[in-house]
């Protein structure tokens, strides 16, 4: 038996040209919370359209300047990794970009996600070093589409606030939830564990 000693999660080929087009006038500048959320939602929708994963997108950027540090789309089905959620991918690539596991070491960083974090991603948010979190759709939208968001404490917003993170929820929620709903309507793959489907 041969065990793999490394793994690599790669963004789909369409992501770089998509981001390049957005930053070169194809989308609004990343100067407001709403404009940043529009990009996260656009990534989630394009990920579905391209067939490269689930209906979730995220970005990490400098909170003050809007400079992108990390981009993430859900890659669970294409990578075969249950942890390859959009937020985890974006945070990981941002940490590679700034060359530090603590994003706060570089600058105040913001995570913008098309949906509020699941139980796993919630744990990753404060450990990543981001200063703020912005969410679009919420767990009820994700669960309505068939996804299992895990056992998350009801006071998760207060928990992040107690750790010094600023959190905004329901930013362009309707637009973000629409991507989830359309994914469910087209019978997109729902990758809950088998136990949760019984």
XYZ file of C-alpha atoms in Angstrom:
198
model
C 0.000 0.000 0.000
C 1.276 3.430 -0.976
C 0.047 6.442 0.946
C 0.022 9.871 -0.636
C 2.221 12.323 1.247
C 0.686 15.466 -0.204
C -2.391 16.756 -1.926
C -3.116 19.800 -3.994
C -6.330 21.714 -4.449
C -6.324 23.716 -7.652
C -8.811 26.334 -8.729
C -10.571 25.474 -11.999
C -9.030 26.936 -15.162
C -11.937 29.330 -15.668
C -11.318 31.224 -12.400
C -8.304 33.370 -13.387
C -9.819 34.714 -16.620
C -13.121 35.266 -14.799
C -11.409 37.315 -12.064
C -9.285 39.165 -14.619
C -12.383 40.169 -16.558
C -14.118 41.276 -13.342
C -11.196 43.425 -12.192
C -10.738 44.964 -15.655
C -14.198 46.478 -15.790
C -16.422 43.423 -16.128
C -17.683 43.935 -12.595
C -17.858 46.791 -10.100
C -14.758 47.753 -8.107
C -14.345 45.925 -4.809
C -14.882 49.100 -2.823
C -18.100 48.289 -0.964
C -19.446 45.324 0.956
C -22.159 44.827 -1.657
C -19.722 44.939 -4.591
C -17.521 42.366 -2.868
C -20.516 40.133 -2.269
C -21.503 40.406 -5.929
C -18.158 38.820 -6.842
C -18.567 35.986 -4.321
C -22.050 35.280 -5.677
C -20.838 35.468 -9.276
C -18.147 32.902 -8.445
C -20.739 30.588 -6.896
C -22.981 30.833 -9.960
C -20.132 30.341 -12.428
C -18.873 27.328 -10.475
C -22.270 25.714 -11.018
C -22.425 26.754 -14.669
C -18.970 25.314 -15.319
C -19.795 22.079 -13.480
C -16.729 22.365 -11.238
C -18.394 22.141 -7.825
C -21.161 23.259 -5.527
C -22.991 26.622 -5.419
C -20.655 28.489 -3.088
C -18.047 31.199 -3.679
C -15.750 33.233 -1.421
C -13.019 35.836 -1.585
C -10.440 37.143 0.867
C -9.253 40.693 0.426
C -7.563 43.561 2.149
C -10.379 45.091 4.154
C -9.203 48.645 3.489
C -7.864 48.604 -0.086
C -9.973 45.833 -1.623
C -6.905 44.051 -3.008
C -7.708 40.385 -3.547
C -5.590 37.893 -1.616
C -7.581 34.694 -2.079
C -10.347 33.279 -4.249
C -12.409 30.208 -3.483
C -15.143 28.138 -5.033
C -16.576 24.921 -3.693
C -14.459 22.030 -5.015
C -15.856 19.128 -2.990
C -17.113 17.101 -5.942
C -14.290 17.914 -8.358
C -11.492 17.330 -5.827
C -13.060 14.458 -3.899
C -12.286 16.300 -0.651
C -15.061 17.017 1.842
C -13.097 19.964 3.277
C -12.754 21.809 -0.058
C -15.412 24.393 0.749
C -15.185 27.818 -0.873
C -14.158 29.534 2.376
C -11.429 26.997 3.150
C -10.040 27.282 -0.389
C -10.081 31.099 -0.295
C -8.486 31.285 3.153
C -5.813 28.739 2.228
C -4.869 30.552 -0.976
C -4.809 33.878 0.864
C -2.431 32.437 3.457
C -0.183 31.200 0.652
C -0.385 34.640 -0.964
C 0.686 36.513 2.189
C 3.053 33.678 3.175
C 1.698 33.452 6.693
C -0.847 31.220 8.438
C -2.089 34.319 10.263
C -3.692 36.669 7.767
C -3.685 39.468 10.340
C 0.103 39.564 10.009
C -0.283 41.053 6.529
C -3.170 43.514 6.939
C -6.753 43.564 8.175
C -8.332 40.946 5.919
C -11.978 40.302 5.136
C -13.636 37.028 4.143
C -16.693 37.464 1.926
C -18.731 34.319 1.373
C -21.854 33.743 -0.681
C -23.273 31.789 2.271
C -22.752 31.874 6.014
C -20.159 29.340 7.198
C -21.038 25.733 7.925
C -19.828 24.152 11.164
C -16.395 23.347 9.683
C -15.809 26.733 8.087
C -16.977 28.516 11.225
C -14.067 26.951 13.092
C -11.617 28.028 10.387
C -12.677 31.681 10.332
C -11.147 32.933 13.624
C -8.060 30.724 13.255
C -7.336 32.204 9.828
C -6.690 35.686 11.193
C -9.342 37.542 9.204
C -10.676 40.689 10.800
C -14.184 40.511 9.396
C -16.677 38.176 7.759
C -19.445 39.060 5.312
C -22.126 36.476 4.429
C -24.875 36.394 1.818
C -27.272 33.456 2.108
C -27.786 31.794 5.484
C -27.960 28.216 6.747
C -31.705 27.977 6.127
C -31.106 28.779 2.446
C -28.369 26.133 2.223
C -30.431 23.533 4.056
C -33.457 24.282 1.876
C -31.271 23.352 -1.092
C -30.427 20.041 0.638
C -27.054 20.774 2.226
C -26.126 19.730 5.769
C -24.571 22.705 7.534
C -23.513 20.707 10.588
C -23.958 21.317 14.285
C -23.256 25.008 14.661
C -23.940 26.884 17.915
C -26.893 29.238 17.735
C -24.747 32.049 19.178
C -22.024 31.761 16.507
C -22.289 35.472 15.674
C -21.629 36.416 19.285
C -18.779 33.915 19.420
C -17.004 35.578 16.490
C -17.749 39.027 17.882
C -16.192 37.997 21.212
C -13.046 37.102 19.292
C -12.922 40.599 17.814
C -14.356 39.845 14.378
C -16.860 42.137 12.725
C -19.625 40.116 11.039
C -22.270 41.192 8.532
C -24.959 38.727 7.478
C -27.673 38.706 4.814
C -25.741 40.964 2.435
C -27.525 40.474 -0.922
C -29.129 37.402 0.604
C -31.805 37.072 -2.071
C -29.248 37.010 -4.891
C -27.018 34.534 -3.040
C -29.899 32.243 -2.093
C -31.096 32.191 -5.704
C -27.927 30.350 -6.757
C -28.558 27.700 -4.089
C -32.194 27.329 -5.114
C -31.353 27.008 -8.805
C -28.706 24.402 -8.023
C -31.282 22.338 -6.156
C -33.812 22.720 -8.986
C -31.289 21.427 -11.528
C -30.630 18.421 -9.257
C -27.020 19.381 -8.610
C -25.029 16.901 -6.535
C -25.639 17.236 -2.793
C -22.569 15.908 -0.987
C -23.794 15.306 2.539
C -22.384 12.257 4.264
C -24.306 9.048 3.619
C -25.390 8.938 7.263
C -27.106 12.287 6.973
C -29.054 11.146 3.895
C -30.631 8.134 5.608
